[in-house]
GROMACS .gro file of C-alpha atoms in nm:
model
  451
    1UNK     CA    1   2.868   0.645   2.352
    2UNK     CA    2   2.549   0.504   2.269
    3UNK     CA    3   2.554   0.250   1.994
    4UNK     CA    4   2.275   0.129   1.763
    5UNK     CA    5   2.187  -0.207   1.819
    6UNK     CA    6   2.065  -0.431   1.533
    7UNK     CA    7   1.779  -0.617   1.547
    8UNK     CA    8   1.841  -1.003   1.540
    9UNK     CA    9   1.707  -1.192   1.289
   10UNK     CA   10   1.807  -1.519   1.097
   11UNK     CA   11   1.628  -1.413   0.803
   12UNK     CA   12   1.811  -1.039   0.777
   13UNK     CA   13   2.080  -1.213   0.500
   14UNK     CA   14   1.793  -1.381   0.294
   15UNK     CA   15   1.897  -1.345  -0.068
   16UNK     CA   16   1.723  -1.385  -0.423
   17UNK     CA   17   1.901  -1.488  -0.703
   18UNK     CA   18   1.699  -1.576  -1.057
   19UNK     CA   19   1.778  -1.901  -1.223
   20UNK     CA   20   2.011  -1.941  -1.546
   21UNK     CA   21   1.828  -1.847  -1.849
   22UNK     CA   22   1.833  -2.272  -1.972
   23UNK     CA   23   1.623  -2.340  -1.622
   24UNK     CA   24   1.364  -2.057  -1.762
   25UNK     CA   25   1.039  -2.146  -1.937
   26UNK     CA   26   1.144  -1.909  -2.306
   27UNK     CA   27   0.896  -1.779  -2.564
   28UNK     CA   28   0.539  -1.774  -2.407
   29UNK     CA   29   0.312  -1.539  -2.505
   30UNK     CA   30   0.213  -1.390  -2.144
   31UNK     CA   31  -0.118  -1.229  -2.161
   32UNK     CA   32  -0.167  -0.839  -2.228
   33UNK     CA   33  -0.432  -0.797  -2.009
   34UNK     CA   34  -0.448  -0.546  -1.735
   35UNK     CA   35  -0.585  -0.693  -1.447
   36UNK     CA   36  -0.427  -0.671  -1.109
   37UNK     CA   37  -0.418  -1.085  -1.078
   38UNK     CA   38  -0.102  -1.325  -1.002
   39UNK     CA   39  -0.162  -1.433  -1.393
   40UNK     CA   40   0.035  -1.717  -1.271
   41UNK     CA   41  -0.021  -2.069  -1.020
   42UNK     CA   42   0.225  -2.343  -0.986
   43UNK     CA   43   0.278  -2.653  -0.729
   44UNK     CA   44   0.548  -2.872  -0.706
   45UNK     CA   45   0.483  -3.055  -1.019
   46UNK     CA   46   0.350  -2.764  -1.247
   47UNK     CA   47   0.350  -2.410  -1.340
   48UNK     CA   48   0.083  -2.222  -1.538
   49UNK     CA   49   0.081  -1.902  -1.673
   50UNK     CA   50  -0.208  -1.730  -1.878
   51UNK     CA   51  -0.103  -1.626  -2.214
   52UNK     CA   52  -0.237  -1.431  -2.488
   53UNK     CA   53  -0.502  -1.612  -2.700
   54UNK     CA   54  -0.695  -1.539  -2.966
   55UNK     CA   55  -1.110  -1.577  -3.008
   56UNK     CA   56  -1.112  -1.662  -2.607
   57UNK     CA   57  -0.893  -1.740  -2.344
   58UNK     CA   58  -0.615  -1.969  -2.265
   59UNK     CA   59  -0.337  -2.098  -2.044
   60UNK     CA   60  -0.054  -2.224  -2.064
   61UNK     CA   61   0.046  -2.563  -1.786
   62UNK     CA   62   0.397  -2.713  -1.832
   63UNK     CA   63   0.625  -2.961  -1.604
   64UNK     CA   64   0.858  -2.782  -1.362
   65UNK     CA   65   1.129  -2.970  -1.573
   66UNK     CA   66   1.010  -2.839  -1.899
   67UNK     CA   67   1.308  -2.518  -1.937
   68UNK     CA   68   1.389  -2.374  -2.237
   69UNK     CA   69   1.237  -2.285  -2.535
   70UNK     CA   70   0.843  -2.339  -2.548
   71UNK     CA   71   0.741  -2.412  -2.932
   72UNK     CA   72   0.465  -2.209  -3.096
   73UNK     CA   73   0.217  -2.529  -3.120
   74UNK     CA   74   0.270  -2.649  -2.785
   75UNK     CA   75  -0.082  -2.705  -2.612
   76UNK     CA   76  -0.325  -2.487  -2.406
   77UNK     CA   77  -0.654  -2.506  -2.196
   78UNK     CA   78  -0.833  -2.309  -2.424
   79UNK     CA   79  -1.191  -2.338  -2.374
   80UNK     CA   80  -1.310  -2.013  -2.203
   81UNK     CA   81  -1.499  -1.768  -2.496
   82UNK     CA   82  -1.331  -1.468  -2.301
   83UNK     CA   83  -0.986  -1.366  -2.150
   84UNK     CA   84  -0.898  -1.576  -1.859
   85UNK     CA   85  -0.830  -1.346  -1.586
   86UNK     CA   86  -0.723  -1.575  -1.269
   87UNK     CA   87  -0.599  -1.937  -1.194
   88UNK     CA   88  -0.545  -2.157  -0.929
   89UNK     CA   89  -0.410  -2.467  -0.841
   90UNK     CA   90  -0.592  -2.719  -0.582
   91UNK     CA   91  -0.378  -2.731  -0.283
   92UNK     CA   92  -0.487  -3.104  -0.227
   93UNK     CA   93  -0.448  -3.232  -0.534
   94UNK     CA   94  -0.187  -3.093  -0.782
   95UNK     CA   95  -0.369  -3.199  -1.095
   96UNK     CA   96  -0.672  -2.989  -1.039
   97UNK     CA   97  -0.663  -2.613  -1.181
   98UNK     CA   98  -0.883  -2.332  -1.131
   99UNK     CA   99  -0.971  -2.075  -1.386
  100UNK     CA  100  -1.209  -1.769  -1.367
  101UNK     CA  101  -1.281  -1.585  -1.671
  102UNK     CA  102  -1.457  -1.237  -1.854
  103UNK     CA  103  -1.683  -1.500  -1.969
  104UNK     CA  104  -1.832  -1.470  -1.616
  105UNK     CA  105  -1.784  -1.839  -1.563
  106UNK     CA  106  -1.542  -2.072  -1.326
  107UNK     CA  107  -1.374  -2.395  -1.506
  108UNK     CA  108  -1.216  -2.690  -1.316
  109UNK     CA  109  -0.987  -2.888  -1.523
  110UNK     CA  110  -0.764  -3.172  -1.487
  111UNK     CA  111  -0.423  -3.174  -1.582
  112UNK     CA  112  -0.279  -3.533  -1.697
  113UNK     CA  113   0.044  -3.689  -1.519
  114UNK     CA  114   0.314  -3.554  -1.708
  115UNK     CA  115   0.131  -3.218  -1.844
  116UNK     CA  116  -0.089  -3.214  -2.164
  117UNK     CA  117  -0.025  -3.356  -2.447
  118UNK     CA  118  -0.314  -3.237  -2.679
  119UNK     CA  119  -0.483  -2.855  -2.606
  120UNK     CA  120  -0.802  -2.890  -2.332
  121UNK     CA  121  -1.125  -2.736  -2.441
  122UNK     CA  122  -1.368  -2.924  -2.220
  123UNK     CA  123  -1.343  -2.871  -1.824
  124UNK     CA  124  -1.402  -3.091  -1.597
  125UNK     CA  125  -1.705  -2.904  -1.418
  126UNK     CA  126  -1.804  -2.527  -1.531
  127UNK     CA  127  -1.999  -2.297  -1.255
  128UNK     CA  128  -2.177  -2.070  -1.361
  129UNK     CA  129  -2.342  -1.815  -1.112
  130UNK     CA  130  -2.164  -1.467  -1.178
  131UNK     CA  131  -2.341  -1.216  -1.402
  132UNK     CA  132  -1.965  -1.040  -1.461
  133UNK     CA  133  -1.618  -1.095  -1.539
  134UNK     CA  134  -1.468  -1.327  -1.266
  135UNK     CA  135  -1.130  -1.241  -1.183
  136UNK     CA  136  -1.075  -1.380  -0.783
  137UNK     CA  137  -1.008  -1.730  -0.754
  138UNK     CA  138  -0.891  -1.911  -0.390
  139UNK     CA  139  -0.960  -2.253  -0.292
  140UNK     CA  140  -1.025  -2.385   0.065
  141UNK     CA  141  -0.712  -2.399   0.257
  142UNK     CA  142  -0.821  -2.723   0.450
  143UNK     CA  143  -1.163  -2.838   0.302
  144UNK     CA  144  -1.154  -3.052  -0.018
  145UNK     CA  145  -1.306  -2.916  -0.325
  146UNK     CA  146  -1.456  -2.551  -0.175
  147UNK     CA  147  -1.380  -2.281  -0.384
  148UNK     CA  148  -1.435  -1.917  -0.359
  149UNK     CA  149  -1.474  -1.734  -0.603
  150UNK     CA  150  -1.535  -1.304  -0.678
  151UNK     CA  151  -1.649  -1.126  -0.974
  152UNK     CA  152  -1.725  -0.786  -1.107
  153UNK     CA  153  -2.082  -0.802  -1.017
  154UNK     CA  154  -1.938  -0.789  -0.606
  155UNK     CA  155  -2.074  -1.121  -0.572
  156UNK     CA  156  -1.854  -1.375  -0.388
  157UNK     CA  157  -2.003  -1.756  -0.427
  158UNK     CA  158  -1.841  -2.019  -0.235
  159UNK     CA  159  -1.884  -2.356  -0.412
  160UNK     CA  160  -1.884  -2.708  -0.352
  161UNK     CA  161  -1.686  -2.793  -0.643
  162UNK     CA  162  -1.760  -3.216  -0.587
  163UNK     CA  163  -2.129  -3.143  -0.690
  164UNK     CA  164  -2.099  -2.859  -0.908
  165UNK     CA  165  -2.308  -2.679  -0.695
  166UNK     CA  166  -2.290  -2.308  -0.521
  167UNK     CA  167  -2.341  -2.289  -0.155
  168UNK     CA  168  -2.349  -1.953  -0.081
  169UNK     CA  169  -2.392  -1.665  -0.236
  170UNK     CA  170  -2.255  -1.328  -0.029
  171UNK     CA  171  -2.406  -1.054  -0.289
  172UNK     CA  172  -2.498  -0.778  -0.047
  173UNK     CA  173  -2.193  -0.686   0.168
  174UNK     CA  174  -2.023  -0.519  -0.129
  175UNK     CA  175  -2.122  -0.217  -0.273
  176UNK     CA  176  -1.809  -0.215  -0.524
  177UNK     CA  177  -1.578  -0.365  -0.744
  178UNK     CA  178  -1.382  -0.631  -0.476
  179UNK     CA  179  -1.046  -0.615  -0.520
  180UNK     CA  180  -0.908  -0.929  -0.312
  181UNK     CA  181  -1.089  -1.177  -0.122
  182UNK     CA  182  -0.855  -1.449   0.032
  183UNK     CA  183  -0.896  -1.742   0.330
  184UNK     CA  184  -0.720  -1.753   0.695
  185UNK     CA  185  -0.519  -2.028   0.787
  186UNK     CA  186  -0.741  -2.315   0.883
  187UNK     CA  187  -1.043  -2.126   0.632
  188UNK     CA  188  -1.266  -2.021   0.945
  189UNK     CA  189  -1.250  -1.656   0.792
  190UNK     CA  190  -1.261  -1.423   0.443
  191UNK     CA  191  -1.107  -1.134   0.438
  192UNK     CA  192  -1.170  -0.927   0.152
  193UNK     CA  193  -1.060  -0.573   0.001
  194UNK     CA  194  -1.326  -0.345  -0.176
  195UNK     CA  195  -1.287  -0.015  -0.419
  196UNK     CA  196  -1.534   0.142  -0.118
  197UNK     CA  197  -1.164   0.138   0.082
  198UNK     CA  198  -1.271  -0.109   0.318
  199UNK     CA  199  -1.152  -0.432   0.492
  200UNK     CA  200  -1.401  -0.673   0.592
  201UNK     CA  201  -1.343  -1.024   0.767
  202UNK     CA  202  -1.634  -1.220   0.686
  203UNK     CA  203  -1.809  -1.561   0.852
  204UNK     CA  204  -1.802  -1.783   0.498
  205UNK     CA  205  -2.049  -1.980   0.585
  206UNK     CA  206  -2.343  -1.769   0.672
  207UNK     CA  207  -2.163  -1.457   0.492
  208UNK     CA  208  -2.194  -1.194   0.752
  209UNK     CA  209  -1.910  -0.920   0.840
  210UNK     CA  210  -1.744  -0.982   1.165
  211UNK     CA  211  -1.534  -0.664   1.158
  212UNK     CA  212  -1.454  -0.411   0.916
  213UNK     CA  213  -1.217  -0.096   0.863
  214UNK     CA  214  -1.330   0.214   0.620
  215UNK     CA  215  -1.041   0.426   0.493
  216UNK     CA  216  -0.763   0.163   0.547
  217UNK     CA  217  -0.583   0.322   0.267
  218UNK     CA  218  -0.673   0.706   0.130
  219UNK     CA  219  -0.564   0.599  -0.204
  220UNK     CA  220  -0.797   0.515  -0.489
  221UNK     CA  221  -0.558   0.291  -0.609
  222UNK     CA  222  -0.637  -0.070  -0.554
  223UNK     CA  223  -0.587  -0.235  -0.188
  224UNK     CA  224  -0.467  -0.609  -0.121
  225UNK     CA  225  -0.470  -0.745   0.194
  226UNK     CA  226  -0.398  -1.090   0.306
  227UNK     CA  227  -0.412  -1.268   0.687
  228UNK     CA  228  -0.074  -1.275   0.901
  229UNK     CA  229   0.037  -1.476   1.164
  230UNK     CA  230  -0.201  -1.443   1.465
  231UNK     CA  231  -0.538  -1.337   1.279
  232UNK     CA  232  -0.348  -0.988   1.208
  233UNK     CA  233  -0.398  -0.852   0.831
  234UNK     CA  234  -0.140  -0.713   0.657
  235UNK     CA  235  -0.288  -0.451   0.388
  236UNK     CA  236  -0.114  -0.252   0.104
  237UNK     CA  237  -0.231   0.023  -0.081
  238UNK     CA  238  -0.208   0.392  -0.184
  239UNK     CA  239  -0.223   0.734   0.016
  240UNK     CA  240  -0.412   1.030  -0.141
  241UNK     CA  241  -0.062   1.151  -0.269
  242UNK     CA  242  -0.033   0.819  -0.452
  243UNK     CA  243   0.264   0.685  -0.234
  244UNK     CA  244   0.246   0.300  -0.200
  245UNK     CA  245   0.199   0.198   0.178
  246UNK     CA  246   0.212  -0.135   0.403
  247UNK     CA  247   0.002  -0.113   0.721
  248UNK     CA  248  -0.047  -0.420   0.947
  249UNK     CA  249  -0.418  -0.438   1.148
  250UNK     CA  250  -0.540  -0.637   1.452
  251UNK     CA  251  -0.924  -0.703   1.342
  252UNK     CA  252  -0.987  -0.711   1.714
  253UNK     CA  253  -0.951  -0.329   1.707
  254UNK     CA  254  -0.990  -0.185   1.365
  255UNK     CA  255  -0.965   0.162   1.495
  256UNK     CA  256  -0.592   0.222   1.445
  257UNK     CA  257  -0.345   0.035   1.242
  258UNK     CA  258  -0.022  -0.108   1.432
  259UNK     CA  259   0.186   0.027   1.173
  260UNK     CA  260   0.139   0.201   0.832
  261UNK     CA  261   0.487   0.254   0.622
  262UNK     CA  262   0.527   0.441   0.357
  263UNK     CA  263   0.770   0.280   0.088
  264UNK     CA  264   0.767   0.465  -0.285
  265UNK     CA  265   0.574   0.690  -0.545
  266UNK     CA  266   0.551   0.354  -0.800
  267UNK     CA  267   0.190   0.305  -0.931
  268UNK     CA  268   0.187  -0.074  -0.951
  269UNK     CA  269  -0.095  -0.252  -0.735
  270UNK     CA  270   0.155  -0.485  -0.477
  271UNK     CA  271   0.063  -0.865  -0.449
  272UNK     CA  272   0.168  -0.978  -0.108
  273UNK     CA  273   0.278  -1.327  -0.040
  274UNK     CA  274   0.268  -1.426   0.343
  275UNK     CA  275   0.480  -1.735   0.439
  276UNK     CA  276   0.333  -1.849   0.790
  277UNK     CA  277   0.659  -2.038   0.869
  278UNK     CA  278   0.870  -1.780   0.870
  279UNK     CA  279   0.677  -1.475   0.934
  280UNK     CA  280   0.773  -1.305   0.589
  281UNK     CA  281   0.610  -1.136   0.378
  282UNK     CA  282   0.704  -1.086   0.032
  283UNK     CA  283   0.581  -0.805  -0.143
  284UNK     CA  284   0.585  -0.784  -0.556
  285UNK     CA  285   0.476  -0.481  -0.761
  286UNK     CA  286   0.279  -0.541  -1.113
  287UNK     CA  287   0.531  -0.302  -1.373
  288UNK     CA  288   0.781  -0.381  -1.053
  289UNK     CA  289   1.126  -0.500  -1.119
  290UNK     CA  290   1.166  -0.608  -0.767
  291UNK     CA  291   1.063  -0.809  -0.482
  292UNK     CA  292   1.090  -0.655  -0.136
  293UNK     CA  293   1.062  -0.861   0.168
  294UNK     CA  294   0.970  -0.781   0.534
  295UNK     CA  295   0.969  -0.969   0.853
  296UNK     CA  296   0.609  -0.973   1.071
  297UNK     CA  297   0.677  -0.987   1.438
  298UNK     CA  298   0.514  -0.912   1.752
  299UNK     CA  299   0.704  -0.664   1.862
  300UNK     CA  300   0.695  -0.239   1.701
  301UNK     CA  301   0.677  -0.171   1.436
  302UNK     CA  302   0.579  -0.500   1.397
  303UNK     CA  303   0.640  -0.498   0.986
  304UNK     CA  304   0.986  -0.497   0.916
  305UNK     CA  305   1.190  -0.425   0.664
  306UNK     CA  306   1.486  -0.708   0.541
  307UNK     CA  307   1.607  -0.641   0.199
  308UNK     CA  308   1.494  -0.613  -0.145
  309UNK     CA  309   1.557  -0.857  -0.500
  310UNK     CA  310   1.607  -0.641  -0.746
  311UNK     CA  311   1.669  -0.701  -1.163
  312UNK     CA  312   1.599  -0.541  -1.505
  313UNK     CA  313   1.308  -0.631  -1.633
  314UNK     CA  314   0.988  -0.603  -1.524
  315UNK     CA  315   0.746  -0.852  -1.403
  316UNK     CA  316   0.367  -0.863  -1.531
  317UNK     CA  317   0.279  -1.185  -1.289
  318UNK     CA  318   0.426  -1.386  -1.015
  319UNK     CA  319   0.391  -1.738  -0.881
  320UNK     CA  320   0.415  -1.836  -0.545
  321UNK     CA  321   0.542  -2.221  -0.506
  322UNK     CA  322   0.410  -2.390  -0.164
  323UNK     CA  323   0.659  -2.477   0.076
  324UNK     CA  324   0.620  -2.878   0.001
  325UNK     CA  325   0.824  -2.788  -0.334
  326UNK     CA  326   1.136  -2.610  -0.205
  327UNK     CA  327   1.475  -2.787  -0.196
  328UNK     CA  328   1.509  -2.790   0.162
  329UNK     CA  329   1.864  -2.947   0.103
  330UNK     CA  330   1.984  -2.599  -0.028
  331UNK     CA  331   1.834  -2.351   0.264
  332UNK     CA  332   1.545  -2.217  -0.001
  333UNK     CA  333   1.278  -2.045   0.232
  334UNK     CA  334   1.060  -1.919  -0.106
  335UNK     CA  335   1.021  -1.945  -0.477
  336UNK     CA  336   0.900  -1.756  -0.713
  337UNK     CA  337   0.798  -1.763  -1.097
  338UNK     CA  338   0.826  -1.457  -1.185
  339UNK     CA  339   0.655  -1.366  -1.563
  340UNK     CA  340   0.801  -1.110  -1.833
  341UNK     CA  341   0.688  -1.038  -2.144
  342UNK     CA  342   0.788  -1.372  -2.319
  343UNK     CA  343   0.927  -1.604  -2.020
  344UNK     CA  344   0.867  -1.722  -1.682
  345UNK     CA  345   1.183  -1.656  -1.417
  346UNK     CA  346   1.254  -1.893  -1.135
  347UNK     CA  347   1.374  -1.681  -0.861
  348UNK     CA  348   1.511  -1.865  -0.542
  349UNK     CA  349   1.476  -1.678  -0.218
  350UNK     CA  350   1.793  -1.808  -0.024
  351UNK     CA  351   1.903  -1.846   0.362
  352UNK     CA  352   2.287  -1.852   0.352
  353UNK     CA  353   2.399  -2.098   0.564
  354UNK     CA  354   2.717  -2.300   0.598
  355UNK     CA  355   2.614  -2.662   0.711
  356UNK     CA  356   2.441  -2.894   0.484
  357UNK     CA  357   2.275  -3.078   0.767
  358UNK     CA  358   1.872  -2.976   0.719
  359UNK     CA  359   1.788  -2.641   0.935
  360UNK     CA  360   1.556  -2.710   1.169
  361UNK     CA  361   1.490  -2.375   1.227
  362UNK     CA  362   1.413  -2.239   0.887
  363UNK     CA  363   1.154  -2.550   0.780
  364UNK     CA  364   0.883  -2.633   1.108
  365UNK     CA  365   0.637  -2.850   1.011
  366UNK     CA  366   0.450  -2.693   0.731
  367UNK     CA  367   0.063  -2.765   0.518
  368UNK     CA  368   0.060  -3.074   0.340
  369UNK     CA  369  -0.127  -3.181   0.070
  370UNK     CA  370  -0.411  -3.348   0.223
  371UNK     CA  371  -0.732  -3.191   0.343
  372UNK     CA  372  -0.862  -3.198   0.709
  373UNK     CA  373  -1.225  -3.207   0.605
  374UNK     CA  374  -1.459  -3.275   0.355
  375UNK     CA  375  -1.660  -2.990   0.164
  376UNK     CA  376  -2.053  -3.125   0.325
  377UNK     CA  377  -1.900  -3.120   0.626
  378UNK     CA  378  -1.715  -2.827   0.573
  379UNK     CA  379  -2.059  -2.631   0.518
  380UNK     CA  380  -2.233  -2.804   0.756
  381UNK     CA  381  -1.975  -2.659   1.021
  382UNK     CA  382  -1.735  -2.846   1.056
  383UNK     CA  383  -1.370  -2.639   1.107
  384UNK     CA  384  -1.063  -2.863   1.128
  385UNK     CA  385  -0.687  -2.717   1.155
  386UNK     CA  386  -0.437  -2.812   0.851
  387UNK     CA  387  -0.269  -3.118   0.854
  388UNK     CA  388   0.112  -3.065   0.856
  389UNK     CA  389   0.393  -3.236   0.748
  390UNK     CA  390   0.773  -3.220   0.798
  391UNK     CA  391   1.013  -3.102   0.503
  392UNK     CA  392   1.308  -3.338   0.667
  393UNK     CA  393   1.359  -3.564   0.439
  394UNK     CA  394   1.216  -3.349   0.181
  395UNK     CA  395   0.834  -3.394   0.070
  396UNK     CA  396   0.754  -3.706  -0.087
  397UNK     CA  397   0.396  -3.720  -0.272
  398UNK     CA  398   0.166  -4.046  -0.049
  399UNK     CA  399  -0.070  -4.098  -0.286
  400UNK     CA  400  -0.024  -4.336  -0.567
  401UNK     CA  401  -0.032  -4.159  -0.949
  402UNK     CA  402  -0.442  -4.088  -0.957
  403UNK     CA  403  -0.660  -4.288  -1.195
  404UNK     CA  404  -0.980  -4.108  -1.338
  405UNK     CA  405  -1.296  -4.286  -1.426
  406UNK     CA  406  -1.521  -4.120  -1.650
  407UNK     CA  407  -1.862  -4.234  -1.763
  408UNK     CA  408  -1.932  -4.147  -2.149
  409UNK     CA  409  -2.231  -3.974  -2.035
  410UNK     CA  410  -2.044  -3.802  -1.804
  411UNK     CA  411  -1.834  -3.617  -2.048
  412UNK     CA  412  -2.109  -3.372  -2.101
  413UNK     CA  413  -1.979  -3.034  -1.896
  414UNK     CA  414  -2.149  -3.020  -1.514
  415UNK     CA  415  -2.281  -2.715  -1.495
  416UNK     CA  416  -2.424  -2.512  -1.166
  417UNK     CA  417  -2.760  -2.389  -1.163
  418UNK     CA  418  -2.729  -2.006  -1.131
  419UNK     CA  419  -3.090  -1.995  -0.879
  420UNK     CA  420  -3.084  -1.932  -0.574
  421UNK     CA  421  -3.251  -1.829  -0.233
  422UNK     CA  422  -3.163  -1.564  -0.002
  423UNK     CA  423  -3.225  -1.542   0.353
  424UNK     CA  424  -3.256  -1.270   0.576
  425UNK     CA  425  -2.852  -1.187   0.600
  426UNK     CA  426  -2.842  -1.086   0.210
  427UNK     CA  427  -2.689  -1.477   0.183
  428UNK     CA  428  -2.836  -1.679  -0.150
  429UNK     CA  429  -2.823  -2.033  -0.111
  430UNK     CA  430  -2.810  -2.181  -0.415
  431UNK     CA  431  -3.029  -2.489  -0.533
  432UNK     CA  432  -2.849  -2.771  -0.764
  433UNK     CA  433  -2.947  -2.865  -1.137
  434UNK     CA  434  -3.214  -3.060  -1.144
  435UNK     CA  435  -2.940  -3.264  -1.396
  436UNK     CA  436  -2.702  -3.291  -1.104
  437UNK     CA  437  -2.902  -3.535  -0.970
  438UNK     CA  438  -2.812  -3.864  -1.059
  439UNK     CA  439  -2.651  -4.175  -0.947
  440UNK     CA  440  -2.396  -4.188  -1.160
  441UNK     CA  441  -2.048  -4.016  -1.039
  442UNK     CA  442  -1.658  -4.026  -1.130
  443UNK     CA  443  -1.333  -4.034  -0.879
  444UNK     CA  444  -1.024  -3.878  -0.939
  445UNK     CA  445  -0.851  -3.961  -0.615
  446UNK     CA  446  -0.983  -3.690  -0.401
  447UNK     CA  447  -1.159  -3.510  -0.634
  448UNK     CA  448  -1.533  -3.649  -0.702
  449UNK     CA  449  -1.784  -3.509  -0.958
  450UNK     CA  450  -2.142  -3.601  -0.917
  451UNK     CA  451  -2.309  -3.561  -1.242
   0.00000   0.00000   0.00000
């Protein structure tokens, strides 16, 4: 008799429970609006979640430890005029925030030690260089202070956040609404997801396509996609019946995927969350009430399936915490914050395991906080690989608590000049404010504003 042999796999008993509802963040307004964004950023010392605001648009930042019950009156960072529609933390420094907005400007703002105490109505430095809503935010995985950023005019501007100034301007490679743009590992790439039903891997710096896939998904549905272990891209999408699929591609050759799986009839877009350490990828449906998870690999069919969170309620956002802020102590591979109507849910994606000695095997060396290169250098071509750091003794923070200098003229919002130049690939390079350049400049540990 032939039997069926299981595949082995350490991560085929990884298990999601949700927190207690007193380790829950109660009564926030989460925001009504229907865009297909994560609505929600946190790092290991806050958590932010857009809520519902009225004459503009806000967010919401608390303390991990602040559970319970969130009053009515407790502050915001309210000072966009239209609906925020994405945020981001800074992966190198965990008081730095993101936030793109419908209207059509980018905010940088800077969170106090401890979380606000008063609401925030003046960023630190606003860019301005989109002519539509902007609702795609991702920083630099390795360079300090480069963000990208998309909007509904297909325009993606990568900007040098220190000066306030956009570098490049891609605004000819998409011909429709861009429905995910995100960064490889080490940032040398941009891979990006279009209504035309395309996947495109882009050079950032000169903003060129390197390789691109029509039809990736028949659906007309909106397509993620996000970079794998290996340079593959895992994409997820809709077929012309309106099934959700998964495929996984090798941009080396486009022409066929190396597996396309076909998982339900649900019509919420799903957000996929890769973790490079473990090869997993989690994938959450907007209007979902579950997470399923699947294991990439290198051998057929490559994608595969482990098990599935499920629970009650719906989720309208989800945060992704890095790896620095798991309790490694307690075999947690993944976290996520997972938004309803009127709370944010901790759920803990769990290893079972019996030893409490740390596991080796479930935590290599993982990205740190600190960048590998700066953003002129960055743009000038410099690549560098992340710098990792062990979870052993569980991650400490190096850096002393960050001191910010600010100059009273300096208070005044930094603001990007919206001209620019374009050179013979379609790429505009943009040209500072002529009020950008002065002397004068404020630190705030590794984030510096030239004003």
């Amino acid at each position: 008799m032939l039997r069926k042999v299981v595949r082995s796999s350490k991560f085929r008993h990884v298990f999601g429970q949700a927190n207690k509802a007193d380790q829950c963040y109660d009564d926030i307004r989460i925001s009504q609006m229907t865009w297909d964004s994560n609505f929600c950023t946190v790092n290991p010392k806050f958590v932010a979640m857009i809520v519902d605001a009225s004459g503009g648009g806000a967010f919401m930042v608390l303390p991990l430890n602040k559970t319970g019950r969130i009053d009515m009156s407790y502050p915001t960072v309210c000072g966009h005029t239209g609906p925020v529609l994405d945020i981001e933390f800074c992966p190198h420094n965990d008081n730095i925030i993101a936030s793109g907005s419908e209207d059509c400007s980018v905010m940088i703002w800077e969170i106090p030690e401890g979380g606000l105490t008063s609401s925030i109505t003046e960023p630190v430095v606003k860019l301005e260089g989109h002519s539509k809503r902007v609702g795609i935010l991702s920083w630099h995985p390795t360079a300090r202070n480069v963000l990208m950023s998309a909007g509904c005019d297909n325009v993606v501007i990568l900007w040098n956040v220190a000066r306030g100034e956009a570098v490049v301007r891609i605004d000819s490679v998409h011909p429709d609404l861009i429905y995910s743009a995100c960064w490889n590992r080490d940032g040398s790439r941009i891979l990006t997801a279009c209504k035309d039903k395309t996947l495109r891997v882009l050079d950032p710096r000169k903003g060129t396509v390197i390789s691109e896939k029509e039809k990736t998904h028949e659906g007309s549905r909106p397509i993620r996609a996000v970079f794998v272990s290996d340079g593959k891209i895992l994409s997820t999408g809709f077929s012309r019946m309106s099934e959700r699929q998964v495929a996984l591609w090798d941009p080396n050759n486009f022409a066929e995927p190396l597996t396309l799986q076909e998982l339900d009839t649900s019509s919420g877009v799903l957000l996929p969350f890769f973790d490079p350490d473990t090869g997993i990828v989690y994938l959450c449906g907007k209007g979902d009430s579950s997470i399923r998870y699947f294991e990439v690999t290198d051998e057929a069919p490559y994608v595969h399936y482990l098990s599935m969170y499920s629970s009650k309620e719906s989720q309208k956002g989800m945060g992704y915490m890095p790896k620095r802020g798991l309790e490694v102590n307690k075999c947690e591979i993944a976290r996520f914050y997972k938004l309803h109507e009127r709370k944010c849910e901790p759920i803990v994606m769990t290893v079972p395991r019996k030893s409490d000695l740390f596991q080796e095997d479930l935590y290599p060396d993982t990205i740190g906080p600190e960048s590998s290169v700066e953003a002129d250098e960055w743009f000038d071509g410099k690549e560098a690989p992340p710098i990792l750091i062990s979870l052993k003794d569980g991650f400490a923070a190096t850096t002393k608590s960050k001191e910010f200098k600010v100059h009273k003229r300096l208070l005044k919002t930094t603001t990007a000049s919206a001209g620019c130049q374009p050179d013979s690939n379609g790429v505009s390079f943009m040209k500072a404010s002529p009020y950008l350049k002065h002397n004068h400049m404020c630190a705030y540990n590794n984030f510096i504003i030239y004003a």
